[in-house]
Tab-separated table of N, CA and C in Angstrom:
chain	number	residue	atom	x	y	z
A	25	MET	N	0.840	-1.169	0.000
A	25	MET	CA	0.000	0.000	0.000
A	25	MET	C	0.884	1.231	0.000
A	26	ASP	N	0.721	2.060	-0.973
A	26	ASP	CA	1.523	3.266	-1.119
A	26	ASP	C	0.851	4.413	-0.365
A	27	VAL	N	1.497	4.858	0.695
A	27	VAL	CA	0.945	5.940	1.509
A	27	VAL	C	1.831	7.163	1.336
A	28	ARG	N	1.227	8.243	0.892
A	28	ARG	CA	1.972	9.489	0.683
A	28	ARG	C	2.162	10.197	2.014
A	29	VAL	N	3.250	10.930	2.113
A	29	VAL	CA	3.562	11.709	3.303
A	29	VAL	C	3.591	13.182	2.914
A	30	TYR	N	2.872	13.998	3.680
A	30	TYR	CA	2.793	15.433	3.413
A	30	TYR	C	3.197	16.200	4.670
A	31	GLY	N	3.936	17.259	4.486
A	31	GLY	CA	4.175	18.177	5.586
A	31	GLY	C	2.879	18.910	5.878
A	32	VAL	N	2.697	19.299	7.131
A	32	VAL	CA	1.440	19.948	7.514
A	32	VAL	C	1.177	21.201	6.680
A	33	ARG	N	2.222	21.876	6.250
A	33	ARG	CA	2.051	23.094	5.447
A	33	ARG	C	1.808	22.796	3.961
A	34	GLU	N	1.937	21.538	3.557
A	34	GLU	CA	1.736	21.146	2.158
A	34	GLU	C	0.294	20.740	1.870
A	35	LEU	N	-0.593	20.858	2.857
A	35	LEU	CA	-1.963	20.385	2.678
A	35	LEU	C	-2.982	21.500	2.877
A	36	PRO	N	-3.144	22.350	1.870
A	36	PRO	CA	-4.231	23.326	1.972
A	36	PRO	C	-5.570	22.589	1.954
A	37	ASP	N	-6.622	23.253	2.367
A	37	ASP	CA	-7.939	22.614	2.456
A	37	ASP	C	-8.367	21.944	1.153
A	38	VAL	N	-8.110	22.552	0.033
A	38	VAL	CA	-8.534	21.983	-1.258
A	38	VAL	C	-7.868	20.620	-1.487
A	39	LYS	N	-6.576	20.532	-1.234
A	39	LYS	CA	-5.845	19.274	-1.435
A	39	LYS	C	-6.293	18.221	-0.420
A	40	LEU	N	-6.495	18.649	0.816
A	40	LEU	CA	-6.939	17.733	1.863
A	40	LEU	C	-8.310	17.157	1.527
A	41	LYS	N	-9.222	17.992	1.092
A	41	LYS	CA	-10.557	17.526	0.715
A	41	LYS	C	-10.507	16.529	-0.435
A	42	LYS	N	-9.624	16.781	-1.402
A	42	LYS	CA	-9.488	15.863	-2.539
A	42	LYS	C	-8.988	14.493	-2.076
A	43	LEU	N	-7.981	14.480	-1.200
A	43	LEU	CA	-7.466	13.210	-0.669
A	43	LEU	C	-8.580	12.433	0.025
A	44	LEU	N	-9.367	13.124	0.833
A	44	LEU	CA	-10.449	12.469	1.563
A	44	LEU	C	-11.556	11.997	0.626
A	45	ARG	N	-11.912	12.818	-0.315
A	45	ARG	CA	-12.965	12.468	-1.286
A	45	ARG	C	-12.545	11.250	-2.116
A	46	ASP	N	-11.234	11.151	-2.407
A	46	ASP	CA	-10.711	10.031	-3.201
A	46	ASP	C	-10.386	8.799	-2.357
A	47	HIS	N	-10.723	8.861	-1.054
A	47	HIS	CA	-10.506	7.749	-0.124
A	47	HIS	C	-9.036	7.353	-0.008
A	48	GLU	N	-8.175	8.329	-0.029
A	48	GLU	CA	-6.733	8.091	0.098
A	48	GLU	C	-6.333	7.953	1.562
A	49	SER	N	-5.309	7.161	1.807
A	49	SER	CA	-4.651	7.099	3.111
A	49	SER	C	-3.367	7.903	2.983
A	50	PHE	N	-2.990	8.612	4.039
A	50	PHE	CA	-1.801	9.463	3.973
A	50	PHE	C	-1.303	9.786	5.375
A	51	VAL	N	-0.107	10.336	5.427
A	51	VAL	CA	0.503	10.748	6.695
A	51	VAL	C	0.763	12.243	6.626
A	52	ILE	N	0.435	12.928	7.710
A	52	ILE	CA	0.758	14.348	7.839
A	52	ILE	C	1.882	14.435	8.853
A	53	GLU	N	3.000	15.011	8.438
A	53	GLU	CA	4.146	15.109	9.342
A	53	GLU	C	4.431	16.573	9.688
A	54	LYS	N	5.332	16.739	10.627
A	54	LYS	CA	5.768	18.074	11.069
A	54	LYS	C	4.625	18.879	11.676
A	55	VAL	N	3.734	18.191	12.400
A	55	VAL	CA	2.631	18.874	13.077
A	55	VAL	C	3.157	19.377	14.422
A	56	PRO	N	3.195	20.688	14.630
A	56	PRO	CA	3.653	21.213	15.917
A	56	PRO	C	2.718	20.754	17.042
A	57	ARG	N	3.290	20.424	18.186
A	57	ARG	CA	2.490	19.940	19.311
A	57	ARG	C	1.342	20.875	19.650
A	58	LYS	N	1.604	22.167	19.615
A	58	LYS	CA	0.561	23.119	20.013
A	58	LYS	C	-0.573	23.214	18.996
A	59	HIS	N	-0.388	22.636	17.798
A	59	HIS	CA	-1.432	22.684	16.760
A	59	HIS	C	-2.079	21.326	16.495
A	60	PHE	N	-1.737	20.305	17.292
A	60	PHE	CA	-2.287	18.965	17.073
A	60	PHE	C	-3.815	18.975	17.076
A	61	LYS	N	-4.416	19.549	18.111
A	61	LYS	CA	-5.881	19.555	18.215
A	61	LYS	C	-6.516	20.276	17.034
A	62	GLU	N	-5.925	21.389	16.653
A	62	GLU	CA	-6.462	22.183	15.544
A	62	GLU	C	-6.432	21.394	14.233
A	63	VAL	N	-5.327	20.719	13.954
A	63	VAL	CA	-5.207	19.933	12.717
A	63	VAL	C	-6.193	18.765	12.740
A	64	ILE	N	-6.332	18.111	13.894
A	64	ILE	CA	-7.276	16.998	14.005
A	64	ILE	C	-8.704	17.481	13.812
A	65	LYS	N	-9.053	18.598	14.406
A	65	LYS	CA	-10.410	19.155	14.242
A	65	LYS	C	-10.688	19.480	12.774
A	66	THR	N	-9.687	20.013	12.075
A	66	THR	CA	-9.847	20.313	10.650
A	66	THR	C	-10.100	19.025	9.868
A	67	LEU	N	-9.317	17.982	10.147
A	67	LEU	CA	-9.517	16.692	9.483
A	67	LEU	C	-10.924	16.156	9.757
A	68	GLU	N	-11.321	16.159	11.026
A	68	GLU	CA	-12.651	15.662	11.387
A	68	GLU	C	-13.751	16.438	10.669
A	69	ARG	N	-13.624	17.743	10.626
A	69	ARG	CA	-14.636	18.582	9.976
A	69	ARG	C	-14.763	18.229	8.492
A	70	HIS	N	-13.619	18.095	7.810
A	70	HIS	CA	-13.660	17.768	6.375
A	70	HIS	C	-14.233	16.367	6.139
A	71	ILE	N	-13.881	15.421	6.989
A	71	ILE	CA	-14.403	14.054	6.852
A	71	ILE	C	-15.916	14.054	7.041
A	72	GLU	N	-16.376	14.742	8.077
A	72	GLU	CA	-17.816	14.773	8.354
A	72	GLU	C	-18.589	15.544	7.294
A	73	THR	N	-17.972	16.545	6.689
A	73	THR	CA	-18.606	17.289	5.599
A	73	THR	C	-18.893	16.370	4.409
A	74	LEU	N	-18.073	15.342	4.256
A	74	LEU	CA	-18.245	14.371	3.169
A	74	LEU	C	-19.153	13.207	3.586
A	75	ASP	N	-19.897	13.388	4.690
A	75	ASP	CA	-20.802	12.355	5.213
A	75	ASP	C	-20.082	11.057	5.543
A	76	MET	N	-18.901	11.189	6.096
A	76	MET	CA	-18.143	10.038	6.558
A	76	MET	C	-17.885	10.178	8.049
A	77	LYS	N	-17.478	9.074	8.678
A	77	LYS	CA	-17.168	9.065	10.104
A	77	LYS	C	-15.678	8.780	10.290
A	78	CYS	N	-15.166	9.223	11.451
A	78	CYS	CA	-13.758	8.938	11.736
A	78	CYS	C	-13.568	8.591	13.209
A	79	ARG	N	-12.469	7.933	13.486
A	79	ARG	CA	-12.053	7.583	14.841
A	79	ARG	C	-10.654	8.150	15.037
A	80	VAL	N	-10.451	8.874	16.118
A	80	VAL	CA	-9.142	9.441	16.444
A	80	VAL	C	-8.599	8.695	17.650
A	81	PHE	N	-7.338	8.272	17.573
A	81	PHE	CA	-6.724	7.585	18.709
A	81	PHE	C	-5.233	7.860	18.723
A	82	SER	N	-4.620	7.568	19.859
A	82	SER	CA	-3.168	7.727	19.999
A	82	SER	C	-2.480	6.479	19.479
A	83	LYS	N	-1.513	6.657	18.611
A	83	LYS	CA	-0.767	5.530	18.063
A	83	LYS	C	0.012	4.868	19.201
A	84	GLY	N	-0.038	3.573	19.282
A	84	GLY	CA	0.667	2.847	20.325
A	84	GLY	C	-0.142	2.689	21.600
A	85	ARG	N	-1.411	3.055	21.583
A	85	ARG	CA	-2.221	2.999	22.798
A	85	ARG	C	-2.406	1.574	23.308
A	86	LYS	N	-2.518	0.609	22.404
A	86	LYS	CA	-2.705	-0.782	22.837
A	86	LYS	C	-1.474	-1.299	23.569
A	87	THR	N	-0.301	-0.946	23.077
A	87	THR	CA	0.940	-1.367	23.715
A	87	THR	C	1.059	-0.766	25.108
A	88	LEU	N	0.761	0.516	25.221
A	88	LEU	CA	0.819	1.178	26.522
A	88	LEU	C	-0.188	0.575	27.490
A	89	MET	N	-1.377	0.284	26.990
A	89	MET	CA	-2.405	-0.290	27.841
A	89	MET	C	-1.982	-1.668	28.336
A	90	ALA	N	-1.455	-2.499	27.450
A	90	ALA	CA	-1.040	-3.847	27.835
A	90	ALA	C	0.050	-3.800	28.904
A	91	GLY	N	0.983	-2.897	28.756
A	91	GLY	CA	2.054	-2.765	29.734
A	91	GLY	C	1.568	-2.297	31.086
A	92	SER	N	0.450	-1.613	31.124
A	92	SER	CA	-0.047	-1.085	32.393
A	92	SER	C	-0.865	-2.105	33.179
A	93	PHE	N	-1.067	-3.304	32.659
A	93	PHE	CA	-1.804	-4.338	33.387
A	93	PHE	C	-0.987	-4.951	34.519
A	94	PHE	N	0.294	-4.731	34.509
A	94	PHE	CA	1.166	-5.366	35.490
A	94	PHE	C	1.632	-4.362	36.528
A	95	GLY	N	1.710	-4.833	37.773
A	95	GLY	CA	2.213	-3.976	38.844
A	95	GLY	C	1.156	-3.033	39.385
A	96	PRO	N	1.612	-1.955	40.002
A	96	PRO	CA	0.687	-1.037	40.678
A	96	PRO	C	-0.206	-0.230	39.723
A	97	THR	N	0.079	-0.273	38.436
A	97	THR	CA	-0.732	0.495	37.474
A	97	THR	C	-1.829	-0.352	36.838
A	98	ALA	N	-2.069	-1.545	37.365
A	98	ALA	CA	-3.050	-2.460	36.760
A	98	ALA	C	-4.438	-1.834	36.668
A	99	ILE	N	-4.824	-1.069	37.668
A	99	ILE	CA	-6.152	-0.444	37.630
A	99	ILE	C	-6.273	0.508	36.442
A	100	TRP	N	-5.175	1.190	36.100
A	100	TRP	CA	-5.187	2.094	34.944
A	100	TRP	C	-5.295	1.309	33.639
A	101	GLY	N	-4.665	0.131	33.615
A	101	GLY	CA	-4.770	-0.723	32.424
A	101	GLY	C	-6.197	-1.184	32.191
A	102	VAL	N	-6.870	-1.590	33.261
A	102	VAL	CA	-8.257	-2.028	33.154
A	102	VAL	C	-9.141	-0.853	32.737
A	103	ALA	N	-8.930	0.306	33.362
A	103	ALA	CA	-9.735	1.488	33.026
A	103	ALA	C	-9.520	1.912	31.574
A	104	SER	N	-8.265	1.894	31.119
A	104	SER	CA	-8.008	2.311	29.737
A	104	SER	C	-8.579	1.304	28.741
A	105	ALA	N	-8.569	0.013	29.085
A	105	ALA	CA	-9.169	-0.993	28.202
A	105	ALA	C	-10.675	-0.762	28.088
A	106	ALA	N	-11.320	-0.447	29.207
A	106	ALA	CA	-12.758	-0.179	29.188
A	106	ALA	C	-13.057	1.070	28.354
A	107	PHE	N	-12.243	2.099	28.534
A	107	PHE	CA	-12.439	3.342	27.774
A	107	PHE	C	-12.255	3.089	26.280
A	108	MET	N	-11.210	2.327	25.915
A	108	MET	CA	-10.972	2.036	24.496
A	108	MET	C	-12.141	1.263	23.900
A	109	GLY	N	-12.683	0.319	24.656
A	109	GLY	CA	-13.832	-0.446	24.167
A	109	GLY	C	-15.037	0.444	23.930
A	110	ALA	N	-15.310	1.329	24.892
A	110	ALA	CA	-16.439	2.257	24.748
A	110	ALA	C	-16.219	3.211	23.578
A	111	HIS	N	-14.993	3.684	23.412
A	111	HIS	CA	-14.655	4.598	22.306
A	111	HIS	C	-14.858	3.905	20.963
A	112	ASN	N	-14.428	2.641	20.874
A	112	ASN	CA	-14.577	1.901	19.618
A	112	ASN	C	-16.049	1.669	19.269
A	113	VAL	N	-16.884	1.434	20.279
A	113	VAL	CA	-18.317	1.259	20.031
A	113	VAL	C	-18.930	2.586	19.581
A	114	ALA	N	-18.529	3.682	20.239
A	114	ALA	CA	-19.076	5.002	19.905
A	114	ALA	C	-18.690	5.441	18.496
A	115	THR	N	-17.553	4.977	18.030
A	115	THR	CA	-17.095	5.342	16.680
A	115	THR	C	-17.099	4.106	15.778
A	116	TRP	N	-18.154	3.324	15.882
A	116	TRP	CA	-18.268	2.056	15.150
A	116	TRP	C	-18.202	2.255	13.645
A	117	ASP	N	-17.453	1.411	12.991
A	117	ASP	CA	-17.372	1.358	11.538
A	117	ASP	C	-16.984	2.704	10.902
A	118	PRO	N	-15.833	3.259	11.314
A	118	PRO	CA	-15.431	4.553	10.745
A	118	PRO	C	-14.952	4.403	9.305
A	119	ASP	N	-15.115	5.470	8.553
A	119	ASP	CA	-14.558	5.506	7.202
A	119	ASP	C	-13.046	5.746	7.290
A	120	TYR	N	-12.651	6.611	8.221
A	120	TYR	CA	-11.244	6.961	8.417
A	120	TYR	C	-10.838	6.767	9.863
A	121	GLU	N	-9.583	6.364	10.052
A	121	GLU	CA	-8.954	6.375	11.369
A	121	GLU	C	-7.808	7.371	11.328
A	122	ILE	N	-7.708	8.161	12.381
A	122	ILE	CA	-6.635	9.141	12.504
A	122	ILE	C	-5.810	8.757	13.715
A	123	ALA	N	-4.589	8.288	13.453
A	123	ALA	CA	-3.685	7.891	14.529
A	123	ALA	C	-2.725	9.037	14.804
A	124	LYS	N	-2.785	9.570	16.014
A	124	LYS	CA	-1.912	10.697	16.351
A	124	LYS	C	-0.685	10.200	17.098
A	125	ASN	N	0.462	10.768	16.746
A	125	ASN	CA	1.717	10.450	17.414
A	125	ASN	C	2.407	11.770	17.740
A	126	ARG	N	2.189	12.252	18.937
A	126	ARG	CA	2.756	13.541	19.338
A	126	ARG	C	4.271	13.493	19.439
A	127	VAL	N	4.822	12.327	19.731
A	127	VAL	CA	6.279	12.197	19.867
A	127	VAL	C	6.967	12.483	18.535
A	128	THR	N	6.414	11.924	17.452
A	128	THR	CA	7.022	12.122	16.134
A	128	THR	C	6.399	13.290	15.369
A	129	GLY	N	5.308	13.857	15.894
A	129	GLY	CA	4.646	14.973	15.224
A	129	GLY	C	3.914	14.561	13.966
A	130	THR	N	3.336	13.342	13.986
A	130	THR	CA	2.654	12.840	12.792
A	130	THR	C	1.200	12.457	13.080
A	131	LEU	N	0.406	12.525	12.031
A	131	LEU	CA	-0.964	12.015	12.028
A	131	LEU	C	-1.061	11.039	10.862
A	132	THR	N	-1.427	9.807	11.142
A	132	THR	CA	-1.600	8.808	10.094
A	132	THR	C	-3.089	8.684	9.822
A	133	VAL	N	-3.501	9.049	8.620
A	133	VAL	CA	-4.907	9.086	8.233
A	133	VAL	C	-5.146	7.890	7.305
A	134	THR	N	-5.938	6.927	7.776
A	134	THR	CA	-6.122	5.667	7.057
A	134	THR	C	-7.580	5.464	6.666
A	135	TYR	N	-7.816	5.258	5.373
A	135	TYR	CA	-9.159	4.935	4.904
A	135	TYR	C	-9.419	3.463	5.200
A	136	LYS	N	-10.519	3.177	5.902
A	136	LYS	CA	-10.779	1.827	6.403
A	136	LYS	C	-11.801	1.029	5.605
A	137	LYS	N	-12.624	1.680	4.840
A	137	LYS	CA	-13.684	0.955	4.126
A	137	LYS	C	-13.168	0.511	2.768
A	138	LYS	N	-13.627	-0.610	2.362
A	138	LYS	CA	-13.252	-1.126	1.046
A	138	LYS	C	-14.165	-0.508	0.003
A	139	ASP	N	-13.573	0.003	-1.074
A	139	ASP	CA	-14.378	0.528	-2.175
A	139	ASP	C	-15.006	-0.631	-2.924
A	140	ASP	N	-16.280	-0.512	-3.201
A	140	ASP	CA	-16.979	-1.585	-3.923
A	140	ASP	C	-16.811	-1.454	-5.404
């Protein structure tokens, strides 16, 4: 699967809308930490404008959750597993998933539905 990578400044609204309309998967890099929420909100707005749904999550969340089941943080592991389950039900069958990685400054935008 060929996934294009774009710098956050390389994606004006027109180009972003075209990628979403064409059901493309892509990565947005060089997202400043202080603008993460703003960029995600813009993505969500454009996706919803196209009558599609999306799920936003932190990349690596399953690994972190699994590691927290052991030792004194076990209660947090159970709580985060319950929250993830509820979140997945609330965002059932999304057209797009947006995986945020604040450490690397990237958003991985993945189209999940198969085109018929």
